[in-house]
Every structure is written in C-alpha cells, then in structure tokens.
Short mmCIF file of C-alpha atoms (C1' of nucleotides) in Angstrom, two decimals:
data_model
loop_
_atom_site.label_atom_id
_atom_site.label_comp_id
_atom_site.label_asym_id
_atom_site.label_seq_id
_atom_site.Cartn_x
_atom_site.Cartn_y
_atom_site.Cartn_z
CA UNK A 1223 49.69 -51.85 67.11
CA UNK A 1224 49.23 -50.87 63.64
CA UNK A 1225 45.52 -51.46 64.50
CA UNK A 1226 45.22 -49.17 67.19
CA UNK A 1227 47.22 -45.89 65.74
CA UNK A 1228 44.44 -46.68 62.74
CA UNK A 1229 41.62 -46.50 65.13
CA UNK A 1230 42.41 -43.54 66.76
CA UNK A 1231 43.14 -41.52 63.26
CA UNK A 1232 39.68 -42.93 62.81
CA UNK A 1233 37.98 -41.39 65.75
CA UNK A 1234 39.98 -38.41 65.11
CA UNK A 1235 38.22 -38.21 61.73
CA UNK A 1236 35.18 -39.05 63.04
CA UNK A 1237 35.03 -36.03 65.64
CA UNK A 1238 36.28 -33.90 62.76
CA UNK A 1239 33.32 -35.44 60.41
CA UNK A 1240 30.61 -34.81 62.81
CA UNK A 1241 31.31 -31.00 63.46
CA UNK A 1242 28.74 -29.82 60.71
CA UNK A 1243 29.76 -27.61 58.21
CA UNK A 1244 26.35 -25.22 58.99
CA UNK A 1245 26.45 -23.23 61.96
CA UNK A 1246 23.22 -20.89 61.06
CA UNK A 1247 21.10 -21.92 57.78
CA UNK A 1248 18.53 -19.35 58.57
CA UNK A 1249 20.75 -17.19 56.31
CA UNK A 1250 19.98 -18.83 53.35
CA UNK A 1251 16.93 -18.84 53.00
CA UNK A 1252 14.95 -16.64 50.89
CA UNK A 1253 13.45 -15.29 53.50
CA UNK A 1254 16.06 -13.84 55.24
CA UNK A 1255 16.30 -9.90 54.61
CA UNK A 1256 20.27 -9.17 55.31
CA UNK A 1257 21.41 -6.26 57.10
CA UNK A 1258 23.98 -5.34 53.71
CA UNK A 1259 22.18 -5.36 50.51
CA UNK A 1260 25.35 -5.76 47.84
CA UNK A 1261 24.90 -4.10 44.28
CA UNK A 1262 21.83 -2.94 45.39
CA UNK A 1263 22.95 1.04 46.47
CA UNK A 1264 21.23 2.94 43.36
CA UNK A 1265 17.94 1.28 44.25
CA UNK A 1266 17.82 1.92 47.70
CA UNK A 1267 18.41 4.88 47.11
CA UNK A 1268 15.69 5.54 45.03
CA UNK A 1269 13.32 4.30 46.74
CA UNK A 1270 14.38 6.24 49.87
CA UNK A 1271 14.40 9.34 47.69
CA UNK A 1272 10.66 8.57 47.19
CA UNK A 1273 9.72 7.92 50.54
CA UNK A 1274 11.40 10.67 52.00
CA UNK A 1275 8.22 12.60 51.76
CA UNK A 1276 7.03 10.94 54.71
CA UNK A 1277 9.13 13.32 57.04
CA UNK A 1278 7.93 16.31 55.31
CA UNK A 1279 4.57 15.23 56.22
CA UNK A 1280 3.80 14.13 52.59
CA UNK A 1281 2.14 11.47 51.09
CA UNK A 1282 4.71 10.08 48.84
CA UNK A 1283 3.82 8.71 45.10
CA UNK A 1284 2.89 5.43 44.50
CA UNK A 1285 5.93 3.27 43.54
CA UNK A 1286 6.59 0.47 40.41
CA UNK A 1287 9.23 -1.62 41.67
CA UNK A 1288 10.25 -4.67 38.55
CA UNK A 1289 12.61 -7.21 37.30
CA UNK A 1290 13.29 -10.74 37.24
CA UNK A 1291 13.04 -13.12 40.18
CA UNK A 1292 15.50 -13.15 42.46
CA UNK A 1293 17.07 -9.62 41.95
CA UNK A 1294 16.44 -8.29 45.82
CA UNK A 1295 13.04 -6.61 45.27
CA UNK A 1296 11.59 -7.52 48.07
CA UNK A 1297 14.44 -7.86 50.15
CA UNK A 1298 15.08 -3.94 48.82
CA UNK A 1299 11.69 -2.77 49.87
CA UNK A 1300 11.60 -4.57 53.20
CA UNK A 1301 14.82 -3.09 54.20
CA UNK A 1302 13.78 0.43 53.22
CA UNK A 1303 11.02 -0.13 55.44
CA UNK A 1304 12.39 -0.84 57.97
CA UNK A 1305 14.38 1.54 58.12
CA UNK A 1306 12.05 3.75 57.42
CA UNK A 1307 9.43 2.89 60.52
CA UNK A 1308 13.42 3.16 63.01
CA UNK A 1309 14.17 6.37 61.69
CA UNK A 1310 10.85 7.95 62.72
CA UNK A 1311 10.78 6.16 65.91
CA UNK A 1312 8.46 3.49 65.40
CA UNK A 1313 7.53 0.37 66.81
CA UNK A 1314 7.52 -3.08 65.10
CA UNK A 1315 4.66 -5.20 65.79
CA UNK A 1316 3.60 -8.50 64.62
CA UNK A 1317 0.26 -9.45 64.92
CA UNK A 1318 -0.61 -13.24 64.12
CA UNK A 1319 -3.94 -13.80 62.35
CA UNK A 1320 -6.46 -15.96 62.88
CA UNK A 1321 -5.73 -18.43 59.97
CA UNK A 1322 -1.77 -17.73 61.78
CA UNK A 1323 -0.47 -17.21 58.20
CA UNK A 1324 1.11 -13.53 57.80
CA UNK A 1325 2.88 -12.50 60.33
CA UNK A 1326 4.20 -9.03 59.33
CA UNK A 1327 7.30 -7.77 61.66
CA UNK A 1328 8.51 -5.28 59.68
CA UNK A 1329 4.87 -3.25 59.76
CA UNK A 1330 4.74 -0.56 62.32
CA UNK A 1331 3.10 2.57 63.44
CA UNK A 1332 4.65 5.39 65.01
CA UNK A 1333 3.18 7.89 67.36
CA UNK A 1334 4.96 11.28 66.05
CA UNK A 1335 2.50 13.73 64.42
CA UNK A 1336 0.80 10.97 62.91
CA UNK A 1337 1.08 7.12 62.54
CA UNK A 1338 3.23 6.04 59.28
CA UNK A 1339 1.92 2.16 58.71
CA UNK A 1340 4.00 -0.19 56.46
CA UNK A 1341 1.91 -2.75 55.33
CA UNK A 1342 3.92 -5.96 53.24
CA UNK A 1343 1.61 -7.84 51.34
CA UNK A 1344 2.08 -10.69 49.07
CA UNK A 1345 -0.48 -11.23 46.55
CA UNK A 1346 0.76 -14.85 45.88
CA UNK A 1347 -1.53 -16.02 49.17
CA UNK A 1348 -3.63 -13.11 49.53
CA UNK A 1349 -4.94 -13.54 45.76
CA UNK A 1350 -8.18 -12.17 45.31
CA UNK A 1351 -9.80 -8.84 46.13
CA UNK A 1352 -11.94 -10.09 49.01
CA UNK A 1353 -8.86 -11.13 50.56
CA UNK A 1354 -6.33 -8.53 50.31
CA UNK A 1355 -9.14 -6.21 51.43
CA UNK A 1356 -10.18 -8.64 54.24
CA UNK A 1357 -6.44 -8.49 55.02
CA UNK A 1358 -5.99 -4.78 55.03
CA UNK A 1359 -9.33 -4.68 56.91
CA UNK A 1360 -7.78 -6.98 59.55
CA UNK A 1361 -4.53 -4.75 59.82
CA UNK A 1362 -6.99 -2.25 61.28
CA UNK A 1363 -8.54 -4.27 63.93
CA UNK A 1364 -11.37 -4.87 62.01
CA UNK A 1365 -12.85 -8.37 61.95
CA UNK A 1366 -13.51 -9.81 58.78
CA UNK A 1367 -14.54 -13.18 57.96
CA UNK A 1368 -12.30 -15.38 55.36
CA UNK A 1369 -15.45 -15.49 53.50
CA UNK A 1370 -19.63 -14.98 53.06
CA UNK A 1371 -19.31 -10.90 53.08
CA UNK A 1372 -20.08 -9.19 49.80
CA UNK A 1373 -17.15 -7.40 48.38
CA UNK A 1374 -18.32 -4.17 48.93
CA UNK A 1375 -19.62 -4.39 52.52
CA UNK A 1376 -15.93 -5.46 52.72
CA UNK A 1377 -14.59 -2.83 51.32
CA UNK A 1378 -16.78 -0.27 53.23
CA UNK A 1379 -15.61 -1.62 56.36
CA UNK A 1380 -11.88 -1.27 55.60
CA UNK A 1381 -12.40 1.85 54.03
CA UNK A 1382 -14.42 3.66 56.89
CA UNK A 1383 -11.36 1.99 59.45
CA UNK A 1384 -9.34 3.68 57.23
CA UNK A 1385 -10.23 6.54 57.55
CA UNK A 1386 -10.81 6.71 61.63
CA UNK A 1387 -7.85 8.61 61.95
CA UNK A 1388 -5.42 10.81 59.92
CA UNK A 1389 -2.22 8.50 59.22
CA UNK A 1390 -0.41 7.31 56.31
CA UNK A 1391 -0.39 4.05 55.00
CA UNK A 1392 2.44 2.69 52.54
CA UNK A 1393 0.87 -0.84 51.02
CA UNK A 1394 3.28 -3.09 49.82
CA UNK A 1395 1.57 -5.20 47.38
CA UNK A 1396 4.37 -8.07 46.43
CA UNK A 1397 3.86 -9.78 43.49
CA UNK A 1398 1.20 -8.01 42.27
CA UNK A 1399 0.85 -9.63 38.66
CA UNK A 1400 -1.01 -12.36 40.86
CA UNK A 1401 -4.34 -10.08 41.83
CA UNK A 1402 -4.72 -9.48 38.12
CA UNK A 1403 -4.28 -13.49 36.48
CA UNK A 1404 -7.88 -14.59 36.75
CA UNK A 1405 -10.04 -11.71 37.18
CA UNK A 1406 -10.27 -8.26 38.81
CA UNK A 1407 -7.76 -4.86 38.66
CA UNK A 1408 -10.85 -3.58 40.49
CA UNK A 1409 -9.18 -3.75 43.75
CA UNK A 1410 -5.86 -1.92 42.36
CA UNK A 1411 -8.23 0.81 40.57
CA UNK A 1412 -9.84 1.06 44.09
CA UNK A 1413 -6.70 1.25 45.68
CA UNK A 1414 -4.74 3.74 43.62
CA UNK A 1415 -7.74 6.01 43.83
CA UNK A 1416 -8.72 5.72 47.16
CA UNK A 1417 -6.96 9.04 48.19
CA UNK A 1418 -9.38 11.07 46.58
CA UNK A 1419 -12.15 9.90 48.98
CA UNK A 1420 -10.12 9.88 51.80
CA UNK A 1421 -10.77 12.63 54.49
CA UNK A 1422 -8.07 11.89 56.97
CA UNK A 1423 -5.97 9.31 55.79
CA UNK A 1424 -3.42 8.51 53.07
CA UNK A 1425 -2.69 5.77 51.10
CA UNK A 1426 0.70 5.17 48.97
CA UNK A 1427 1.41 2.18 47.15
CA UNK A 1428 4.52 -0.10 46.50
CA UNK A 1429 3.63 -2.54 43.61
CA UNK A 1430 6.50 -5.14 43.09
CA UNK A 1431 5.76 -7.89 40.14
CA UNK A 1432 8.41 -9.76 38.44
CA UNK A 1433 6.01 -9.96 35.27
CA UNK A 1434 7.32 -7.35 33.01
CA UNK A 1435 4.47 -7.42 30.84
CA UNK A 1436 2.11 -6.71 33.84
CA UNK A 1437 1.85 -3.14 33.10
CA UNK A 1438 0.67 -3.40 28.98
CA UNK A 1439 -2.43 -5.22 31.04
CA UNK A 1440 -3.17 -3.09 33.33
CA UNK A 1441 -6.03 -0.68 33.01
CA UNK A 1442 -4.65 2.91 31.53
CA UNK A 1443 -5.86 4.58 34.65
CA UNK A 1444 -4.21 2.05 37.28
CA UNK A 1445 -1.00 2.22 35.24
CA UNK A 1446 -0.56 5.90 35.66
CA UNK A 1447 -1.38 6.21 38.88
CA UNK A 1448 0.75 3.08 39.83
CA UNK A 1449 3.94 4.09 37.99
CA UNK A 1450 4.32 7.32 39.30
CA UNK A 1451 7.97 6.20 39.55
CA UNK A 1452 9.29 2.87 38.75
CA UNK A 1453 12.17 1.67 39.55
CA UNK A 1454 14.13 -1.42 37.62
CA UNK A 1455 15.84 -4.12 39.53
CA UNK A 1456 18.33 -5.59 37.16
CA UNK A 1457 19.40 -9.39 37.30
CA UNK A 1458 22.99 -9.68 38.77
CA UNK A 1459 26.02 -10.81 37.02
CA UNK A 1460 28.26 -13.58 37.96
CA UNK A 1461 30.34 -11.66 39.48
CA UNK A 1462 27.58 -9.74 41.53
CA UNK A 1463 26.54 -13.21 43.01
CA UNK A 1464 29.57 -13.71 44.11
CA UNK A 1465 29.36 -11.02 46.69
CA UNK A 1466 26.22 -11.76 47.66
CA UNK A 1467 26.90 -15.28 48.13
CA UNK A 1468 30.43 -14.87 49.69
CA UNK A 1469 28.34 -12.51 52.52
CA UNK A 1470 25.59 -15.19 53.46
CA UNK A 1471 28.35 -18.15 53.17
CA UNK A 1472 30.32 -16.14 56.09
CA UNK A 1473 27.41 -15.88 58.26
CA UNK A 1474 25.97 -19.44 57.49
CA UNK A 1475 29.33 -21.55 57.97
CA UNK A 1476 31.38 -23.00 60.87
CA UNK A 1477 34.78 -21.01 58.84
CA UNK A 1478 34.93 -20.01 55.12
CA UNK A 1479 37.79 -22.29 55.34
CA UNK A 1480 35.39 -25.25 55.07
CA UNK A 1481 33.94 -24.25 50.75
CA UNK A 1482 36.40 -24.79 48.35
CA UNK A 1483 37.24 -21.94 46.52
CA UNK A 1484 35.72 -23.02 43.67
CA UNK A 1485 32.22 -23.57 44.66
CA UNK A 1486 30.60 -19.69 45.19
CA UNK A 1487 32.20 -18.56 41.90
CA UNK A 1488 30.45 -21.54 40.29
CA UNK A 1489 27.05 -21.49 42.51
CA UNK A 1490 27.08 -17.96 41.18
CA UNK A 1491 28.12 -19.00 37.78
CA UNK A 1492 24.92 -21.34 37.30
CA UNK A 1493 23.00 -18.37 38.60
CA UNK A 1494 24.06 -16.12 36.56
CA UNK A 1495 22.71 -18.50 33.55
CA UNK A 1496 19.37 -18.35 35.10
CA UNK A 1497 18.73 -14.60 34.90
CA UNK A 1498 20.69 -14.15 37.64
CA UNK A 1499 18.89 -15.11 40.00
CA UNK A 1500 20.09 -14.62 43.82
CA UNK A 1501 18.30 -17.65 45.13
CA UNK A 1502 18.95 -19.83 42.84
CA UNK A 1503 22.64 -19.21 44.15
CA UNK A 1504 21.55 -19.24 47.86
CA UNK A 1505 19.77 -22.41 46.56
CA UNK A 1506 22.67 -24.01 44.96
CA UNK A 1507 25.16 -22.98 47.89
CA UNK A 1508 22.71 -24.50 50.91
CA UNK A 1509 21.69 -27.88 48.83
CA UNK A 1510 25.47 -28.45 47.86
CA UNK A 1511 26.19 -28.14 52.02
CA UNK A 1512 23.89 -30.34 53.02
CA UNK A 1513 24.49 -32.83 50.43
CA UNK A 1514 28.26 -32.68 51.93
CA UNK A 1515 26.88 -33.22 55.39
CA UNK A 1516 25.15 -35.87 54.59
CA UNK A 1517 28.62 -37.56 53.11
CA UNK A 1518 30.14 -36.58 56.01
CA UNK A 1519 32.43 -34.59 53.91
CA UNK A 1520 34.52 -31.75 55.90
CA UNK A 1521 34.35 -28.98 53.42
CA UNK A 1522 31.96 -28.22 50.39
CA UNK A 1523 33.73 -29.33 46.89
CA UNK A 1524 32.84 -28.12 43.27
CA UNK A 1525 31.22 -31.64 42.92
CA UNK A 1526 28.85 -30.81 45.57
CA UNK A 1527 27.69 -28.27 44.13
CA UNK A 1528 26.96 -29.79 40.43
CA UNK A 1529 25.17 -32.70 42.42
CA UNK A 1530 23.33 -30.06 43.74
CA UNK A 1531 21.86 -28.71 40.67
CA UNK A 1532 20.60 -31.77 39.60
CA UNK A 1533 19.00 -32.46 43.29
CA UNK A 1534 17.55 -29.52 43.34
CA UNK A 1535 15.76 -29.82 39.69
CA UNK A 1536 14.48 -33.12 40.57
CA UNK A 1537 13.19 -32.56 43.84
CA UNK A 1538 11.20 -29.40 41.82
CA UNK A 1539 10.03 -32.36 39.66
CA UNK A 1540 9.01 -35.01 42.07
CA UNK A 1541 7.24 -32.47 43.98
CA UNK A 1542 4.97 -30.98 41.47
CA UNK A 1543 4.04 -34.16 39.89
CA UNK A 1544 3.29 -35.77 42.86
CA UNK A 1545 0.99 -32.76 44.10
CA UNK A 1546 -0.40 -32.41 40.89
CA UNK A 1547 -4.18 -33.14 40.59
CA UNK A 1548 -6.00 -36.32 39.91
CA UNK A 1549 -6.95 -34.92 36.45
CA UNK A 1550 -3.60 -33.59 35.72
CA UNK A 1551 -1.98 -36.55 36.59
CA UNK A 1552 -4.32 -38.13 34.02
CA UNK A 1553 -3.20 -35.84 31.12
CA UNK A 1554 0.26 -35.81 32.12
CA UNK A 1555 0.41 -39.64 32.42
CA UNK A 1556 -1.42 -39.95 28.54
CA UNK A 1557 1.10 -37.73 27.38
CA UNK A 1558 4.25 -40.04 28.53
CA UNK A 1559 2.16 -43.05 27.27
CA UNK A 1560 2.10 -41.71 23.82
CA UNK A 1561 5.57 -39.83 23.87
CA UNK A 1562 6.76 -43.21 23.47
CA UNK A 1563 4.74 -43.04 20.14
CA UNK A 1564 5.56 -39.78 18.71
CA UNK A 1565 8.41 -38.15 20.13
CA UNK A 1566 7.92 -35.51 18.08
CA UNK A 1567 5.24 -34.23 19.35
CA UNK A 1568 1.63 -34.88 20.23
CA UNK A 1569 -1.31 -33.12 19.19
CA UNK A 1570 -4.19 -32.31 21.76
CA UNK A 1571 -6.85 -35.03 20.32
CA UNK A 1572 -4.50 -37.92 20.99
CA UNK A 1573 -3.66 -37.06 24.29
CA UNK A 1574 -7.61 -36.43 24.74
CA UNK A 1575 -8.64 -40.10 22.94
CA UNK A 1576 -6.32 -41.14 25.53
CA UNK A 1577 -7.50 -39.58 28.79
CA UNK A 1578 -10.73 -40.80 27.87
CA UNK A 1579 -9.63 -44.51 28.07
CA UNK A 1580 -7.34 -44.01 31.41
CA UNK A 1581 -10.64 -42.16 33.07
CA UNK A 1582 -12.82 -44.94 32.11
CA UNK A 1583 -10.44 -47.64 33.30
CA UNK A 1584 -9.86 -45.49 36.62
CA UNK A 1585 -13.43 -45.16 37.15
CA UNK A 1586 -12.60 -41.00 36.93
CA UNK A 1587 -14.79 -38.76 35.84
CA UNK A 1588 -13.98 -37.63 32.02
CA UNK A 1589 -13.46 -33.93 31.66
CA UNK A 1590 -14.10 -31.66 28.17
CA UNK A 1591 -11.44 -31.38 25.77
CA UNK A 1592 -11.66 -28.04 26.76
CA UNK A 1593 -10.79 -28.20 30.30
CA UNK A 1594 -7.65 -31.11 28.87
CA UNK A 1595 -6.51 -27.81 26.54
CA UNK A 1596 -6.22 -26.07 29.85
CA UNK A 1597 -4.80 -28.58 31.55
CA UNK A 1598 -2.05 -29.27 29.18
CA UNK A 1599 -1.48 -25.69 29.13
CA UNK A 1600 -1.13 -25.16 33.12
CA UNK A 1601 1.21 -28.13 32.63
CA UNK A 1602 3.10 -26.45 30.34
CA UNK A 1603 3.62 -23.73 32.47
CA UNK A 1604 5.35 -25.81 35.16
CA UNK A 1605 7.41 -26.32 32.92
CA UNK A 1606 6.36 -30.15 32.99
CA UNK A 1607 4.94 -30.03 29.44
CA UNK A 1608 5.95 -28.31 26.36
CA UNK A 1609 3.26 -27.21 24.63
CA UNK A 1610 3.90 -24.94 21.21
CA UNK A 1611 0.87 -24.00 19.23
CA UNK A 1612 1.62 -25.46 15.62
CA UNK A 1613 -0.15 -25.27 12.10
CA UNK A 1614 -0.23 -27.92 10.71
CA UNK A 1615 -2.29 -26.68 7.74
CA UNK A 1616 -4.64 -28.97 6.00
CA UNK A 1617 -4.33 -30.99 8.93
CA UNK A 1618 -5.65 -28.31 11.67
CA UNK A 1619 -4.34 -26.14 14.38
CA UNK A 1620 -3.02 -27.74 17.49
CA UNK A 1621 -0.56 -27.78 20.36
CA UNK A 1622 2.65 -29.93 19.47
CA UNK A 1623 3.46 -31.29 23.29
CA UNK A 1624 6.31 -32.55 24.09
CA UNK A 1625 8.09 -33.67 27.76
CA UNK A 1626 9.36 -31.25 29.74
CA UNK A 1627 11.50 -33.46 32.26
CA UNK A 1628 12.57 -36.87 31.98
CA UNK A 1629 10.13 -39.47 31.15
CA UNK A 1630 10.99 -42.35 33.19
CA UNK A 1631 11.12 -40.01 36.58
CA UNK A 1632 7.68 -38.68 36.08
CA UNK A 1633 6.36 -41.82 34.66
CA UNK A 1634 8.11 -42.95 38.35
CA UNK A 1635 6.51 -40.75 40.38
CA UNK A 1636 2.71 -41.29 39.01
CA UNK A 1637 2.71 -44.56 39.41
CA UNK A 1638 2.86 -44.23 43.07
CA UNK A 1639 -0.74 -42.80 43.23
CA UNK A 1640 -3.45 -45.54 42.97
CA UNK A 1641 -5.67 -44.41 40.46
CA UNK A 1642 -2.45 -44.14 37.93
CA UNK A 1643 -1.39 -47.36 39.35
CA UNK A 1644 -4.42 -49.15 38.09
CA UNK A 1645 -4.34 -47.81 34.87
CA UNK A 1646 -0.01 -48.47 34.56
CA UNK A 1647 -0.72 -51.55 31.80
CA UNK A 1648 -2.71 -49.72 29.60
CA UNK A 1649 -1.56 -49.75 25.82
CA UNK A 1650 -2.03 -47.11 23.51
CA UNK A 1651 -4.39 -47.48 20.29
CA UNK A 1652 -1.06 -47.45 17.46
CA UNK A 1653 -0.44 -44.28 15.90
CA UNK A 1654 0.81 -44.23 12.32
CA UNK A 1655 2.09 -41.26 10.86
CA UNK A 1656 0.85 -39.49 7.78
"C1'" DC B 805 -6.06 -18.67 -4.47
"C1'" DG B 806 -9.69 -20.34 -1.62
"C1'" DT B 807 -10.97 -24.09 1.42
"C1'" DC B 808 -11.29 -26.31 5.43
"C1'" DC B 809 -9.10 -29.06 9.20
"C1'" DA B 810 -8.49 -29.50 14.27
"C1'" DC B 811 -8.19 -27.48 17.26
"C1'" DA B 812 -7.08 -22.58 20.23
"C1'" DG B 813 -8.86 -19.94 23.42
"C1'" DG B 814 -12.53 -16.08 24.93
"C1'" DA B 815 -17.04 -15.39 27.37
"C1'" DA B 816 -20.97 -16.58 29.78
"C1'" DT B 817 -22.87 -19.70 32.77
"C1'" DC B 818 -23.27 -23.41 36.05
"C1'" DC B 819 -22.08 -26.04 40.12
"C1'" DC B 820 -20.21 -26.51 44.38
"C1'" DT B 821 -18.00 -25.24 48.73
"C1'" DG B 822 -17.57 -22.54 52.78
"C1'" DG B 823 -19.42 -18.92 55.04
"C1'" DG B 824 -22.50 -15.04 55.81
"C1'" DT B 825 -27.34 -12.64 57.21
"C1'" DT B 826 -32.32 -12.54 58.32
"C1'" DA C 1231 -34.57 -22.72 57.30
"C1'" DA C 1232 -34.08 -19.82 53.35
"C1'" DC C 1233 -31.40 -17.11 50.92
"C1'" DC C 1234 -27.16 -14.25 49.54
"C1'" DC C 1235 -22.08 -13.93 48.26
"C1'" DA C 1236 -17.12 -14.94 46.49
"C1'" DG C 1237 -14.22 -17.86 44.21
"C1'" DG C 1238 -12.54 -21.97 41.80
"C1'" DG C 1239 -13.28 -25.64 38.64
"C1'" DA C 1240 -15.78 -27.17 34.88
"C1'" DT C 1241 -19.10 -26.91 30.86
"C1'" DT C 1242 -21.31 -24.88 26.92
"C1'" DC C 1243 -21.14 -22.21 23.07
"C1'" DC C 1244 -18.57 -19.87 20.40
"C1'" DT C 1245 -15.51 -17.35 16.94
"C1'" DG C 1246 -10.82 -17.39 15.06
"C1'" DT C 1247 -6.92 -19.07 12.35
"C1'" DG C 1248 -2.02 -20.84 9.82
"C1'" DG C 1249 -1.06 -23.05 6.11
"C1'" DA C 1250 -1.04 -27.76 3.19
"C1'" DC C 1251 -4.02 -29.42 -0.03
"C1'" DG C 1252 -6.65 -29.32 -4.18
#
DNA sequence: CGTCCACAGGAATCCCTGGGTT
DNA sequence: AACCCAGGGATTCCTGTGGACG
C-alpha cells in the first residue's frame, strides 16, 4: 500500500514535470522587437523628433545612432519605423530574395503624396559595396546579380531606379562599422551625397555601429554629413535589466510563479558586468530555462542560471574553434602545444617554427609568417588568443600570446578534426629560457 | 647614448572563385 | 571561347619601433 500512494505522488510529479516551463521562446530571442521598449523613452523620442519631417514633406537629416551591444539600437530604430510607415498609412511588405536571406517586414511604402520607404539593412551580411548596392538595387525591383557586374554599372542601375519616381527613402544601415573594416567608405560617401544628384527622390540615412571609434575613421566629409544628429544609446544598469527582463520573462513563461525570485535580478546582475548588455540577460534567462527543462525541474533556480553562464561561454568556445579554419586550427593548436612550455607567453617565431612542423606532418600547405601574424591576431580577436604586442628590447618586438579559454577544452575540440588528429603526438623542439 | 633584434603591420600585387558580357 | 569584374585569402616587399644590451 505504501507502494502504491508512492506511485501515484510519482505520476503526479511526473505530469507536473512535463508541463514545460516555456510557453513562447520566440520572446527571447534577439530578434524579437517588443511592443514596450523600457528605459528607452528619451531615445525614441529623439529619433521621432528627427523623423518627424517626413509629414511635413521633408527629407529628414541623416541620423548617428551608437553605443555598446546590446543597448536596444536596433530594436529602437525598428520600432520607430514601424511606427512610422502605420502612422502614415502604410503597408508592410516582405519580399523574400532570391538567395531567401533578408526578409525585411518592417519596410513599407505608402501611397499618400508620395511613397516613404524604410529600408533595414545590416551590414554584417550585406558587407561590401557591391552588395549593399545590389541589395538596395533589388529593393527597387531591379535585378542584380550576386556578382560579375562592375561596381559602377551597379550603382547606375540603383541609382537611375532611384530616381524613377519622387519618394523618400530612409536607409537603415545596421552595423555600419562592418562596410568600412577591409576596404571602401566609397559606398557611404556615395550614399550621404547622393541627394545632391537626385532629381526626384530623397535619401536619409540611419547609421547604427556599436564601434565607437567608427567615426575618428571615417572620411571628414562622410562624418559630417552622417552625424547630422547622433544619438547615444547608453548600456543599462542592473536595475534597468531587470525591467526588461521581468517584461520578456512574463510573455515567455507558463506563470512568473515558475523563476525564483532570485534569478532575473541576477541574470541582470551578470549583464550588467558585461556592459550591460540586454542579450546577454535574455541569453542568460532562456539558457538557464532550458537547462531546467532539461532536469525536469518545475521552476528556474539561481543555480540554473550560474550553470548557465558557464554553458553559454563554452558553447561560444566549442563553436568557434570547431568552425575555425584549417590554418587557424593549425596556429591555434601550436599555440596550446607550446603554452605548456611557456605559460608566460609565446612570441610569434615559436608558434611559427611550430606551424611549420604540424603543416609538414599534416601534409598542409605552410603559410608566411605574415599571414600566421594575422592569424594569431584574428584569433585574438575571438577572444581565443591573447595577443599583447611586447618589447622585449635587445631581444626584438613581438606579440606575447597567451590562451584565451581553457586549454584542455580547445585542445578537446581540435582533436576531433582529422588533420589535427594526425598531428595530436607531436612534441615540441624544448624551449629554454634566457 | 646608439645599436640592433624580431618581429609588427601597411601597401601593392597576385591568385582564385563565381559570375558577368561580347 | 575570350575577356572583364569584385572580393577574399595569401604573398612579397617593405618601413617602423621599444627598449635591453654594450
């Protein structure tokens, strides 16, 4: 008897176990654009302020929107948008290309005195001038191929489109730090001059870049004409994130009664740390449910979310190593081989004598030191290296590399590709110190 | 105080891929 | 088929440099 009552507190608890904490995740994801936009008021309202020129029939400046990741720029400008394209009547469209990558629903004409586009763009994918102007082209119904045209016939042919009609065109241009790394402003001087050739239409520009340095790059003329106004997005404060994630954990959950009370003020806490960022916290919150659906836990406990911090760090870690490049994976895996070595830091030339060795034994093809440099450097940037630049006077100039993440992990995770594999009992030559 | 190391890192160029036009 | 074009990775050639050593 005592066996049955336990059995049926046991199917009890497992009804209650398998009701799932989740009822919509779609809310936290960074892609969602909420209808409420906490701590965000002053912006908005900036922004509108600007924009507000559309009803008068103007052509409103072009528009510097910064600040750190994960402060609601985007989310900001998208909302003001649309917003914008419902208050003067407007339709949304989407329109799927042909490589059925962007599809923009908060663009939209209207059909008042004349049609008001707003165009989102973001310059992470569409990285190069050819392709945002391909892009814009497209917008227009024009059909431009991914690649072959010369830039200029390109830019003819979304120019003279352009220009068909008399309308206004607002240009988002998101993360627009990324069209300058690696080459040409030409497209932004283009753009931010284009007006002046312009018989019937009008172009205003939103520039968004997290990059606050962006600007001291830019060419003098672009800069002016870009940051007509700009507009600073703060990073939120603990308390801030709080708000923000107490809003999306409402919408996302079965009932608020299910997250301990101690888990948004310490999601947000953590976020806070890290610039205060508002994904992060989104990131924290959704990782820390899912980790206590997986348990089969009923609510969401502090402890789920500090697991979740780690899980979320090395999932970052696996997955960049393991998509890193054959070469990288080369210079990454010399590094750990000789960290073991000199944990104080390696110089460039030993991690090169060693590359050589592991492309020879892996049959790969054996890059210049000055392609490893860059390597090691883009590693560094992931955040997988460090590499500090370091006199070490008599002795030369070089980078002083250290690991960026734990050794065994990524040591780990390239082993699992062949090529590293094969090369996973190679020794070192000894180094001895000075 | 000047030298000189061991590279850093900029610039021009090449090579290759995927796609165009004639 | 012959030739042009953009863009990304890589090479070649190069000038620049912080500071310990002599």
């Amino acid at each position: 008897m005592m066996n049955n009552q336990k059995s049926l507190d046991c199917l009890f608890d497992e009804l209650l176990s398998n009701e799932r904490i989740f009822i919509n995740k779609e809310v936290l994801r960074h892609s969602y654009t909420p209808d409420q936009l906490p701590h965000r008021q002053r912006q908005i309202e900036e922004v509108a302020a600007i924009l507000v020129s559309v009803f008068k029939g103007e052509t409103p400046s072009n528009i510097f929107v910064y600040g750190k990741t994960g402060t609601g720029k985007t989310a900001v400008v998208k909302h003001i948008g649309k917003a914008l394209v419902k208050k003067i009547g407007g339709k949304f469209f989407s329109k799927t290309f042909r490589d059925n990558n962007i599809v923009p629903d908060y663009s939209a004409v209207t059909d008042n005195d004349y049609p008001v586009w707003f165009i989102y763009m973001n310059c992470e994918i569409v990285d190069t001038q050819y392709r945002l102007l391909a892009k814009l082209g497209e917008y227009f119904g024009q059909s431009i191929p991914l690649t072959g045209w010369p830039t200029d016939k390109v830019y003819d042919t979304f120019f003279s489109t352009l220009d068909r009609e008399k309308r206004l065109v607002i240009i988002v241009l998101d993360e627009i730090d990324r069209l300058l790394r690696k080459g040409s402003d030409e497209v932004l001087y283009n753009l931010t001059r284009v007006n002046s050739d312009l018989v019937n239409a009008r172009v205003s520009i939103i520039g968004i870049t997290n990059d606050l340095n962006f600007i001291e790059f830019l060419d003098p003329r672009v800069r002016s004409s870009l940051g007509e106004e700009e507009i600073v997005f703060p990073p939120y404060d603990a308390i801030q994130l709080q708000d923000i994630l107490t809003q999306r954990a409402k919408m996302s959950c079965r009932s608020i009664n299910l997250i301990d009370t101690g888990v948004v003020p310490l999601c947000s806490a953590y976020a806070a740390q890290e610039h205060g960022d508002a994904r992060r916290a989104l990131d924290l919150f959704r990782v820390a449910g899912e980790l206590a659906e997986r348990e089969k836990s009923k609510r969401i406990t502090e402890k789920h979310v500090r697991e979740a911090k780690d899980h979320i760090e090395q999932d970052r870690i696996v997955e960049v190593v393991k998509t890193l490049p054959i070469q990288s994976k080369l210079v990454l895996y010399s590094c750990i081989l000789l960290e073991k070595y000199e944990p104080s830091g390696i110089s460039t030339g030993e991690v090169y004598t060693v590359y050589r060795d592991l492309c020879k034994l892996s049959s790969s093809e054996i890059l210049t030191q000055r392609r490893i440099s860059d390597i090691i450097s883009e590693l560094d940037m992931l955040g997988i290296l460090n590499a500090k630049v370091v006199s070490k006077g008599r002795y030369g100039r070089t980078k002083e590399i250290r690991m960026g993440v734990p050794v065994t992990q990524a040591k780990r995770v390239l082993e699992l590709d062949r090529k590293i594999e094969r090369v996973a009992t190679y020794v070192p030559p000894i180094q001895h110190k000075l």
